[in-house]
Coordinates of N, CA, C and O in Angstrom, one line a residue:
M13 N -19.3 -80.0 -125.4 CA -19.0 -81.1 -125.8 C -20.1 -81.8 -126.1 O -21.2 -81.5 -125.3
I14 N -20.5 -82.6 -127.1 CA -21.9 -82.8 -127.7 C -22.0 -84.5 -126.6 O -21.0 -85.1 -126.4
S15 N -23.4 -84.3 -126.2 CA -23.6 -85.5 -125.4 C -23.9 -86.8 -126.2 O -24.4 -86.9 -127.2
R16 N -24.0 -87.9 -125.3 CA -24.5 -89.3 -126.1 C -25.9 -89.1 -126.6 O -26.2 -89.3 -127.8
E17 N -26.5 -88.2 -125.9 CA -28.2 -88.1 -126.3 C -28.4 -87.3 -127.5 O -28.9 -87.5 -128.3
D18 N -27.4 -86.3 -127.5 CA -27.4 -85.2 -128.8 C -26.9 -85.8 -130.1 O -27.5 -85.9 -131.1
I19 N -26.1 -86.9 -129.8 CA -25.5 -87.9 -131.2 C -26.6 -88.5 -131.4 O -26.8 -88.8 -132.8
G20 N -27.5 -89.3 -130.4 CA -28.5 -90.2 -130.8 C -29.6 -89.2 -131.9 O -29.9 -89.8 -133.0
A21 N -29.8 -88.2 -131.2 CA -30.8 -87.3 -132.1 C -30.7 -87.2 -133.4 O -31.1 -87.0 -134.2
L22 N -28.9 -86.7 -133.5 CA -28.5 -86.4 -134.8 C -28.6 -87.7 -135.7 O -28.8 -87.6 -137.0
L23 N -28.2 -88.7 -135.2 CA -28.0 -89.8 -136.2 C -29.4 -90.4 -136.6 O -29.5 -90.8 -137.7
N24 N -30.5 -90.3 -135.6 CA -31.5 -90.5 -135.8 C -31.6 -92.0 -136.7 O -32.5 -92.1 -137.3
P25 N -31.4 -93.4 -136.1 CA -31.6 -94.4 -136.6 C -32.9 -94.8 -136.3 O -33.6 -94.6 -135.6
K26 N -33.7 -95.3 -137.7 CA -34.7 -95.8 -137.3 C -34.9 -97.4 -137.1 O -34.1 -98.4 -137.4
I27 N -35.9 -97.5 -135.8 CA -35.7 -98.7 -135.1 C -37.0 -99.3 -135.3 O -38.0 -98.8 -134.5
L28 N -37.1 -100.5 -135.4 CA -38.3 -101.6 -135.2 C -38.2 -102.2 -133.8 O -37.4 -102.9 -133.6
I29 N -39.2 -102.0 -133.1 CA -39.0 -103.1 -131.9 C -40.4 -103.8 -131.8 O -41.4 -103.5 -132.0
L30 N -40.2 -105.0 -131.6 CA -40.5 -106.5 -131.9 C -40.9 -107.1 -130.5 O -40.1 -107.0 -129.6
G31 N -42.1 -107.8 -130.3 CA -42.1 -108.7 -129.3 C -43.5 -109.1 -128.8 O -44.3 -108.3 -129.3
S32 N -43.7 -109.8 -127.9 CA -45.1 -110.1 -127.6 C -45.8 -109.3 -126.7 O -45.0 -108.3 -126.0
A33 N -47.1 -109.3 -126.4 CA -47.7 -108.6 -125.9 C -47.4 -108.5 -124.3 O -47.0 -109.5 -123.8
R34 N -47.0 -107.4 -123.7 CA -46.7 -107.3 -122.4 C -45.3 -107.7 -122.1 O -44.8 -107.8 -120.8
H35 N -44.6 -107.7 -123.1 CA -43.1 -108.1 -123.0 C -42.4 -106.9 -122.7 O -41.0 -107.0 -122.4
G36 N -42.8 -105.6 -122.6 CA -41.9 -104.4 -122.6 C -41.6 -103.5 -123.8 O -40.4 -102.7 -123.6
K37 N -42.2 -103.7 -124.9 CA -41.8 -103.1 -126.1 C -41.7 -101.5 -125.8 O -40.9 -100.6 -125.9
D38 N -43.0 -101.2 -125.3 CA -43.4 -99.8 -124.9 C -42.2 -99.0 -123.7 O -42.1 -97.7 -124.1
T39 N -42.0 -100.0 -122.7 CA -41.2 -99.8 -121.8 C -39.7 -99.2 -122.7 O -39.0 -98.2 -122.0
V40 N -39.3 -99.9 -123.2 CA -38.2 -99.9 -124.0 C -38.6 -98.6 -124.7 O -37.2 -97.7 -124.7
A41 N -39.3 -98.3 -125.5 CA -39.2 -97.4 -126.3 C -39.2 -96.0 -125.4 O -38.8 -95.1 -125.9
E42 N -40.0 -96.0 -124.4 CA -40.1 -94.7 -123.1 C -38.6 -94.7 -122.8 O -38.5 -93.4 -122.6
M43 N -38.0 -95.6 -122.6 CA -36.5 -95.6 -122.0 C -36.0 -94.9 -123.0 O -34.9 -93.9 -123.0
L44 N -35.8 -95.2 -124.6 CA -35.1 -94.6 -125.7 C -35.5 -93.2 -125.8 O -34.8 -92.5 -126.2
H45 N -37.0 -92.9 -125.6 CA -37.3 -91.6 -125.7 C -36.5 -90.7 -124.6 O -36.0 -89.6 -125.1
R46 N -36.9 -90.8 -123.3 CA -36.1 -90.2 -122.3 C -34.8 -90.0 -122.2 O -34.3 -88.9 -122.2
K47 N -33.9 -91.0 -122.6 CA -32.6 -90.9 -122.2 C -32.0 -90.5 -123.7 O -31.1 -89.6 -123.7
Y48 N -32.5 -90.7 -124.8 CA -31.8 -90.5 -126.0 C -32.6 -89.7 -127.1 O -32.2 -89.7 -128.2
G49 N -34.0 -89.4 -126.7 CA -34.7 -88.2 -127.8 C -35.3 -88.9 -128.6 O -35.9 -88.5 -129.6
F50 N -35.2 -90.3 -128.6 CA -36.2 -91.0 -130.3 C -37.6 -90.5 -130.0 O -38.2 -90.4 -129.0
R51 N -38.1 -90.5 -131.2 CA -39.6 -90.1 -131.4 C -40.5 -91.3 -131.5 O -40.1 -91.8 -132.4
F52 N -41.5 -91.6 -130.9 CA -42.5 -92.7 -131.0 C -43.7 -92.4 -130.8 O -44.1 -91.5 -129.8
T53 N -44.3 -93.4 -131.1 CA -45.8 -93.8 -130.8 C -45.9 -95.1 -131.0 O -45.5 -95.6 -131.7
S54 N -46.9 -95.7 -130.2 CA -47.0 -97.1 -130.5 C -47.9 -97.3 -131.8 O -48.7 -96.4 -132.0
S55 N -47.7 -98.8 -132.6 CA -48.4 -98.5 -133.9 C -50.0 -98.8 -133.4 O -50.7 -98.2 -134.4
S56 N -50.3 -99.4 -132.3 CA -51.7 -99.5 -132.1 C -52.1 -98.1 -132.0 O -53.6 -97.8 -132.2
E57 N -51.7 -97.1 -131.2 CA -52.2 -95.8 -131.1 C -52.1 -95.1 -132.3 O -53.1 -94.7 -132.8
F58 N -51.2 -95.2 -133.4 CA -51.0 -94.6 -134.4 C -52.2 -95.3 -135.4 O -52.9 -94.3 -135.8
V59 N -52.2 -96.4 -135.6 CA -53.2 -96.8 -136.3 C -54.7 -96.6 -135.9 O -55.7 -96.4 -136.5
G60 N -54.6 -96.8 -134.6 CA -56.2 -96.2 -133.9 C -56.7 -95.0 -134.0 O -57.8 -94.7 -134.4
R61 N -55.6 -94.0 -134.5 CA -56.0 -92.5 -134.5 C -56.2 -92.5 -135.9 O -57.2 -91.6 -136.5
E62 N -55.5 -93.0 -136.7 CA -55.4 -93.1 -138.0 C -56.8 -93.4 -138.8 O -57.4 -92.9 -139.9
I63 N -57.1 -94.8 -138.3 CA -58.3 -95.3 -139.2 C -59.1 -95.7 -138.2 O -60.4 -96.0 -138.5
I64 N -58.9 -96.8 -136.9 CA -59.7 -97.6 -136.2 C -60.9 -96.8 -135.3 O -62.0 -96.9 -135.5
W65 N -60.4 -95.8 -134.9 CA -61.2 -94.8 -134.1 C -62.6 -94.3 -135.2 O -63.8 -94.7 -134.9
E66 N -62.3 -94.0 -136.4 CA -63.4 -93.5 -137.1 C -64.2 -94.4 -137.9 O -65.5 -94.1 -137.9
T67 N -63.6 -95.5 -138.0 CA -64.1 -96.8 -138.6 C -65.1 -97.7 -137.9 O -66.0 -98.7 -138.6
W68 N -64.5 -97.9 -136.9 CA -65.1 -98.9 -135.7 C -65.5 -98.3 -134.3 O -66.3 -98.6 -133.5
G69 N -64.3 -97.6 -133.9 CA -64.2 -97.1 -132.5 C -65.2 -96.3 -132.3 O -66.1 -96.7 -131.0
K70 N -65.9 -95.2 -132.9 CA -66.9 -94.2 -132.6 C -68.3 -94.8 -132.5 O -68.9 -94.8 -131.7
L71 N -68.4 -96.2 -133.2 CA -69.6 -97.0 -132.8 C -69.5 -97.8 -131.7 O -70.7 -98.1 -131.3
N72 N -68.6 -97.9 -131.0 CA -68.4 -98.9 -130.0 C -68.1 -98.2 -128.4 O -68.3 -98.7 -127.6
Y73 N -67.4 -97.1 -128.8 CA -67.0 -96.4 -127.5 C -67.3 -94.8 -127.2 O -67.2 -94.2 -128.1
P74 N -67.4 -94.1 -126.1 CA -67.6 -92.8 -125.8 C -66.2 -91.9 -126.3 O -66.4 -90.8 -126.8
T75 N -65.2 -92.5 -126.2 CA -63.8 -91.8 -126.4 C -62.6 -92.6 -127.0 O -62.9 -93.9 -127.0
F76 N -61.7 -92.3 -127.5 CA -60.6 -92.7 -128.4 C -60.1 -93.8 -127.0 O -59.4 -94.4 -127.4
E77 N -59.7 -92.7 -126.0 CA -59.1 -93.3 -124.9 C -59.6 -94.6 -124.0 O -59.0 -95.3 -123.7
A78 N -61.0 -94.6 -124.0 CA -61.7 -96.0 -123.8 C -61.4 -96.9 -124.9 O -61.2 -98.2 -124.4
M79 N -61.5 -96.7 -126.1 CA -61.2 -97.8 -127.0 C -60.0 -98.3 -127.2 O -59.7 -99.5 -126.8
F80 N -59.0 -97.3 -126.9 CA -57.7 -97.7 -126.9 C -57.2 -98.7 -125.5 O -56.3 -99.8 -125.3
A81 N -57.8 -97.9 -124.4 CA -57.6 -98.8 -123.2 C -58.1 -100.3 -123.3 O -57.7 -101.4 -122.7
D82 N -59.5 -100.4 -123.9 CA -59.9 -101.9 -124.1 C -59.4 -102.8 -125.1 O -59.9 -103.9 -125.6
R83 N -57.9 -102.0 -126.0 CA -57.9 -103.0 -127.1 C -57.4 -104.2 -126.8 O -57.3 -105.1 -127.5
V84 N -56.9 -104.4 -125.5 CA -56.2 -105.7 -125.1 C -57.6 -106.9 -125.2 O -57.1 -108.1 -125.4
N85 N -58.5 -106.4 -125.2 CA -59.8 -107.4 -125.2 C -60.3 -108.0 -126.6 O -61.2 -108.4 -126.9
H86 N -59.5 -107.1 -127.7 CA -59.9 -107.2 -128.8 C -58.5 -107.0 -129.9 O -58.4 -106.7 -130.8
R87 N -57.4 -108.1 -129.3 CA -56.2 -107.9 -129.7 C -56.6 -108.6 -131.4 O -55.7 -108.1 -132.3
Q88 N -57.3 -109.7 -131.6 CA -57.1 -110.4 -133.0 C -57.8 -109.2 -133.9 O -57.5 -109.0 -135.0
L89 N -59.0 -108.6 -133.3 CA -59.6 -107.7 -134.0 C -58.9 -106.6 -134.6 O -58.7 -106.2 -135.9
W90 N -58.3 -106.0 -133.6 CA -57.0 -104.9 -134.1 C -56.0 -105.3 -135.2 O -55.8 -104.9 -135.9
M91 N -55.3 -106.6 -134.9 CA -54.5 -107.0 -135.9 C -55.3 -107.0 -137.3 O -54.4 -107.0 -138.1
E92 N -56.5 -107.5 -137.2 CA -57.0 -107.6 -138.6 C -57.4 -106.2 -139.0 O -57.2 -105.9 -140.6
M93 N -57.8 -105.5 -138.2 CA -58.1 -104.0 -139.1 C -56.7 -103.4 -139.2 O -56.7 -102.7 -140.3
I94 N -55.6 -103.3 -138.3 CA -54.3 -102.9 -139.0 C -53.7 -103.6 -140.4 O -53.4 -102.7 -141.1
A95 N -54.3 -104.6 -140.4 CA -53.8 -105.5 -141.6 C -54.6 -104.8 -142.7 O -54.2 -104.6 -144.0
Q96 N -56.0 -104.7 -142.7 CA -56.8 -104.0 -143.5 C -56.1 -102.6 -144.0 O -56.0 -102.5 -145.2
Y97 N -55.9 -101.9 -143.1 CA -55.3 -100.5 -143.5 C -53.9 -100.8 -144.1 O -53.6 -99.9 -145.1
N98 N -53.3 -101.9 -144.0 CA -52.1 -102.2 -144.7 C -52.4 -103.0 -145.9 O -51.2 -103.6 -146.8
T99 N -53.2 -102.8 -146.4 CA -53.7 -103.9 -147.7 C -54.1 -102.7 -148.7 O -54.9 -102.1 -148.7
P100 N -53.5 -102.7 -149.8 CA -52.6 -103.7 -150.5 C -51.0 -103.4 -150.2 O -50.0 -104.2 -150.3
Q101 N -50.6 -102.0 -149.5 CA -49.6 -101.7 -149.6 C -48.9 -102.1 -148.2 O -49.1 -101.6 -146.8
K102 N -48.3 -103.3 -147.7 CA -47.9 -103.8 -146.8 C -47.2 -103.0 -145.9 O -47.2 -103.1 -144.2
D103 N -46.6 -101.8 -146.3 CA -45.3 -101.2 -145.2 C -46.1 -99.8 -145.2 O -45.6 -98.9 -144.5
R104 N -47.4 -99.8 -145.4 CA -48.2 -98.3 -145.2 C -47.7 -97.8 -143.5 O -47.6 -96.7 -143.6
T105 N -48.2 -98.2 -142.6 CA -48.1 -98.2 -141.3 C -46.7 -97.6 -141.1 O -46.4 -96.5 -140.6
A106 N -45.7 -98.4 -141.3 CA -44.2 -98.1 -141.1 C -44.0 -97.0 -141.7 O -43.1 -96.0 -141.3
R107 N -44.1 -96.8 -143.1 CA -43.6 -95.9 -144.1 C -44.2 -94.4 -143.6 O -43.7 -93.6 -143.4
T108 N -45.6 -94.6 -143.4 CA -46.4 -93.5 -142.9 C -45.7 -92.8 -141.3 O -45.8 -91.4 -141.4
M109 N -45.5 -93.7 -140.5 CA -45.0 -93.4 -139.1 C -43.6 -92.4 -139.4 O -43.4 -91.7 -138.7
L110 N -42.8 -93.3 -140.2 CA -41.5 -92.8 -140.5 C -41.3 -91.3 -141.2 O -40.7 -90.7 -141.0
E111 N -42.3 -91.2 -142.3 CA -42.4 -90.1 -142.9 C -43.0 -88.9 -142.1 O -42.5 -87.5 -142.3
R112 N -43.7 -89.4 -141.0 CA -44.2 -88.2 -140.2 C -43.3 -88.1 -138.8 O -43.7 -87.3 -137.7
G113 N -42.0 -88.6 -139.1 CA -41.1 -88.0 -138.0 C -40.8 -89.1 -137.0 O -40.2 -88.4 -136.0
Y114 N -41.3 -90.2 -136.9 CA -41.3 -91.1 -135.9 C -39.8 -92.1 -136.2 O -39.5 -92.5 -137.0
D115 N -39.1 -91.9 -134.9 CA -37.8 -92.9 -135.0 C -38.0 -94.5 -135.0 O -37.3 -95.3 -135.0
L116 N -39.2 -94.9 -134.1 CA -39.5 -96.1 -133.5 C -40.9 -96.3 -134.0 O -41.6 -95.9 -133.7
Y117 N -40.7 -97.5 -134.5 CA -42.1 -98.4 -134.9 C -42.1 -99.5 -133.6 O -41.3 -100.4 -133.7
V118 N -43.1 -99.3 -132.7 CA -43.3 -100.2 -131.6 C -44.6 -101.0 -131.7 O -45.6 -100.6 -132.0
G119 N -44.3 -102.5 -132.1 CA -45.4 -103.3 -132.4 C -46.1 -104.0 -133.4 O -47.1 -104.1 -133.2
M120 N -45.1 -103.8 -134.2 CA -45.5 -104.8 -135.6 C -46.1 -106.2 -135.2 O -45.6 -106.8 -134.6
R121 N -47.1 -106.6 -135.9 CA -47.7 -107.9 -135.5 C -47.7 -108.9 -136.7 O -47.9 -110.2 -136.3
R122 N -47.7 -108.5 -138.0 CA -47.7 -109.4 -139.1 C -46.6 -109.6 -139.9 O -45.7 -108.7 -140.3
M123 N -46.0 -110.8 -140.4 CA -45.1 -111.2 -140.9 C -44.9 -110.7 -142.3 O -43.9 -110.1 -142.6
D124 N -45.9 -110.5 -142.8 CA -46.0 -109.8 -144.2 C -45.9 -108.4 -144.4 O -45.1 -107.9 -145.2
E125 N -46.1 -107.6 -143.2 CA -45.9 -106.2 -142.9 C -44.4 -106.0 -142.6 O -43.7 -105.3 -143.5
Y126 N -43.8 -107.2 -141.9 CA -42.4 -107.1 -141.3 C -41.5 -107.1 -142.7 O -40.4 -106.4 -142.9
E127 N -42.0 -108.4 -143.4 CA -41.2 -108.6 -144.6 C -41.3 -107.2 -145.6 O -40.2 -107.1 -146.5
A128 N -42.3 -106.9 -146.0 CA -42.5 -105.5 -146.7 C -41.7 -104.3 -146.3 O -41.2 -103.5 -147.2
S129 N -41.5 -104.2 -144.9 CA -41.1 -102.7 -144.3 C -39.6 -102.9 -143.7 O -39.0 -102.0 -143.1
R130 N -39.1 -104.3 -143.7 CA -37.8 -104.7 -142.8 C -36.7 -103.7 -143.5 O -35.9 -103.0 -142.4
D131 N -36.5 -103.2 -144.8 CA -35.5 -102.4 -145.0 C -35.8 -100.8 -144.5 O -34.8 -100.0 -144.8
L132 N -36.7 -100.3 -144.2 CA -37.0 -99.0 -143.9 C -36.5 -98.8 -142.5 O -36.1 -97.9 -142.3
F133 N -35.8 -99.8 -141.7 CA -35.3 -99.7 -140.3 C -33.7 -100.0 -140.6 O -33.2 -100.9 -141.0
D134 N -33.0 -99.3 -139.5 CA -31.5 -99.4 -139.4 C -31.4 -100.6 -138.5 O -30.3 -101.2 -138.7
Y135 N -32.3 -100.7 -137.5 CA -32.2 -102.0 -136.6 C -33.4 -102.6 -136.4 O -34.5 -101.9 -136.2
I136 N -33.4 -103.6 -135.8 CA -34.6 -104.5 -135.3 C -34.4 -105.0 -134.2 O -33.3 -105.6 -133.9
I137 N -35.2 -104.6 -133.1 CA -34.8 -105.1 -131.5 C -36.0 -106.1 -131.1 O -37.2 -105.7 -131.5
W138 N -35.9 -107.4 -130.7 CA -36.7 -108.1 -130.0 C -36.8 -108.0 -128.7 O -35.8 -108.0 -127.9
V139 N -37.9 -107.9 -128.1 CA -38.1 -107.5 -126.4 C -38.8 -108.9 -126.1 O -39.7 -109.1 -126.5
D140 N -37.9 -109.5 -125.3 CA -38.4 -111.0 -124.6 C -38.7 -110.9 -123.1 O -37.6 -110.5 -122.4
R141 N -39.8 -111.2 -122.7 CA -39.9 -111.5 -121.4 C -40.5 -112.9 -121.3 O -41.4 -113.1 -120.1
S142 N -40.2 -113.6 -121.6 CA -40.6 -115.3 -121.9 C -40.5 -116.0 -120.4 O -41.3 -116.9 -120.3
E143 N -39.8 -115.8 -119.8 CA -39.6 -116.5 -118.1 C -40.7 -115.7 -117.4 O -40.8 -116.7 -116.4
H144 N -41.2 -114.8 -117.6 CA -42.6 -114.6 -117.2 C -43.8 -114.7 -118.0 O -45.0 -114.8 -116.8
L145 N -44.0 -114.5 -118.8 CA -45.0 -114.3 -119.8 C -44.8 -115.3 -121.1 O -43.8 -115.3 -121.6
P146 N -46.0 -115.8 -121.4 CA -45.9 -116.9 -122.6 C -45.8 -115.8 -123.8 O -46.1 -115.1 -124.2
P147 N -45.3 -116.6 -125.2 CA -45.4 -115.8 -126.4 C -46.7 -115.6 -126.7 O -47.6 -116.2 -126.1
E148 N -46.9 -114.5 -127.5 CA -48.4 -114.1 -128.0 C -48.8 -115.5 -129.2 O -48.0 -115.5 -129.8
T149 N -49.9 -115.5 -129.0 CA -50.6 -116.5 -130.0 C -51.8 -115.9 -130.4 O -52.5 -115.0 -130.0
G150 N -52.1 -116.2 -131.8 CA -53.4 -115.6 -132.4 C -53.4 -114.2 -133.0 O -54.0 -114.0 -133.9
S151 N -52.8 -113.4 -132.1 CA -52.9 -111.7 -132.6 C -51.4 -111.5 -133.4 O -51.4 -110.1 -133.6
M152 N -50.5 -112.4 -133.5 CA -49.2 -112.0 -134.0 C -48.6 -113.2 -134.6 O -48.5 -114.5 -134.0
D153 N -48.0 -113.2 -135.6 CA -47.2 -114.5 -136.4 C -45.8 -114.0 -136.6 O -45.1 -114.8 -137.4
I154 N -45.4 -112.7 -135.9 CA -43.9 -112.7 -136.2 C -43.2 -113.4 -134.8 O -43.9 -113.3 -133.8
T155 N -42.2 -114.2 -135.2 CA -41.6 -115.1 -134.1 C -40.0 -114.2 -134.1 O -39.7 -113.8 -135.0
P156 N -39.2 -114.5 -133.0 CA -37.9 -114.2 -133.3 C -37.3 -115.0 -134.3 O -36.2 -114.2 -134.9
G157 N -37.6 -116.1 -134.3 CA -36.8 -117.1 -135.5 C -37.1 -116.2 -137.0 O -36.4 -116.3 -137.7
L158 N -38.1 -116.1 -137.0 CA -38.9 -115.4 -138.6 C -38.2 -113.9 -138.6 O -37.7 -113.7 -139.8
A159 N -38.1 -113.1 -137.5 CA -37.6 -112.2 -137.7 C -36.1 -111.5 -138.0 O -35.7 -110.9 -138.3
Q160 N -35.5 -112.7 -137.2 CA -34.1 -112.6 -137.0 C -33.5 -111.3 -136.6 O -32.8 -110.5 -137.5
P161 N -33.8 -110.7 -135.4 CA -33.6 -109.4 -135.1 C -32.2 -109.4 -135.2 O -31.3 -110.0 -134.8
D162 N -31.4 -107.9 -134.9 CA -30.2 -107.7 -134.8 C -30.1 -107.6 -133.5 O -29.2 -107.8 -133.2
F163 N -30.9 -107.6 -132.5 CA -30.3 -107.4 -131.1 C -32.1 -108.0 -130.3 O -33.0 -107.6 -130.7
T164 N -31.8 -108.6 -129.1 CA -32.9 -109.4 -128.4 C -32.4 -108.7 -127.0 O -31.5 -108.7 -126.7
I165 N -33.2 -108.0 -126.4 CA -33.4 -107.4 -125.0 C -34.3 -108.5 -124.4 O -35.5 -108.6 -124.6
H166 N -33.5 -108.9 -123.0 CA -34.3 -110.0 -122.3 C -34.6 -109.2 -121.1 O -33.8 -108.6 -120.4
N167 N -35.9 -109.1 -121.0 CA -36.8 -108.3 -119.9 C -37.2 -109.3 -119.1 O -38.4 -109.4 -118.7
N168 N -36.4 -109.9 -118.2 CA -36.8 -111.0 -117.4 C -36.4 -110.6 -115.7 O -36.7 -111.3 -115.0
G169 N -35.8 -109.3 -115.6 CA -35.3 -108.9 -114.5 C -36.1 -107.8 -114.1 O -37.2 -107.6 -114.4
T170 N -35.5 -106.8 -113.2 CA -36.1 -105.5 -112.8 C -36.0 -104.4 -113.8 O -35.3 -104.7 -114.9
L171 N -36.6 -103.6 -113.4 CA -36.9 -102.1 -114.6 C -35.4 -102.0 -114.5 O -34.9 -101.5 -115.6
E172 N -34.4 -102.0 -113.5 CA -33.3 -101.3 -113.6 C -32.4 -102.0 -114.5 O -31.6 -101.7 -115.0
D173 N -32.7 -103.6 -114.3 CA -32.0 -104.4 -115.2 C -32.3 -104.1 -116.9 O -31.6 -104.0 -117.5
L174 N -33.6 -103.8 -117.2 CA -33.8 -103.5 -118.3 C -33.5 -102.2 -118.8 O -33.0 -102.0 -119.7
E175 N -33.2 -101.1 -118.1 CA -32.7 -99.8 -118.2 C -31.1 -100.0 -118.8 O -30.5 -99.5 -119.7
R176 N -30.2 -101.1 -117.8 CA -28.8 -101.4 -118.3 C -28.9 -101.9 -119.6 O -27.9 -101.7 -120.3
S177 N -29.7 -103.0 -120.0 CA -29.8 -103.3 -121.0 C -30.1 -102.7 -122.3 O -29.4 -102.7 -123.1
V178 N -30.8 -101.7 -121.9 CA -31.2 -100.5 -123.2 C -29.8 -99.8 -123.3 O -29.3 -99.5 -124.5
E179 N -29.3 -99.6 -122.5 CA -28.0 -98.6 -122.3 C -26.9 -99.2 -123.0 O -26.2 -98.5 -123.7
K180 N -26.8 -100.7 -122.6 CA -25.6 -101.6 -123.5 C -26.0 -101.5 -125.0 O -25.1 -101.3 -126.0
L181 N -27.1 -101.7 -125.1 CA -27.8 -101.8 -126.8 C -27.2 -100.5 -127.4 O -26.9 -100.5 -128.4
M182 N -27.7 -99.3 -126.4 CA -27.3 -98.0 -127.5 C -26.0 -97.9 -127.4 O -25.2 -97.0 -128.3
E183 N -25.0 -98.4 -126.5 CA -23.6 -98.1 -126.6 C -23.1 -98.8 -128.1 O -22.4 -98.5 -128.6
E184 N -23.8 -99.9 -128.6 CA -23.5 -100.7 -129.6 C -24.0 -100.1 -130.7 O -23.1 -100.1 -131.9
I185 N -25.2 -99.4 -130.8 CA -25.9 -98.9 -131.7 C -25.1 -97.5 -132.1 O -25.0 -97.1 -133.3
L186 N -25.3 -96.5 -131.2 CA -24.5 -95.1 -131.4 C -23.0 -95.1 -131.3 O -22.2 -94.6 -131.7

């Protein structure tokens, strides 16, 4: 008998996961990877390896890992560098990640990139932890109202609550 995880891997829906910083996007992606076999990397890590390390990181950090760990202190700059990478082709990051076999795009930051790549995804998920953390400002211009996601996962409880929310979501998707 085929398992739900095997079905998920066979169907391979493409999912964009959005939300403010530290609201749980990567945690949701990790759960989808672990339980359902989805392939992902964060968009920041992808573009960091693709372009930021070579053009800026090597000049400022001893290793990629040090640069990546410090990105939280340069969110606006990272957003601008990713935007530059996506100019003039606004869907460049999304399209490249999907072409390289990733099922999830985690952490898109700009509305123009979202509008250009929305049709590449089967589902859009917004992860919200606003009862604990404020919405992001300055380094992100996508909001839930503008994105109109297919699903919103409220991440205001425990890790177990989040896991149940992800399982419930996957019951709807798969």
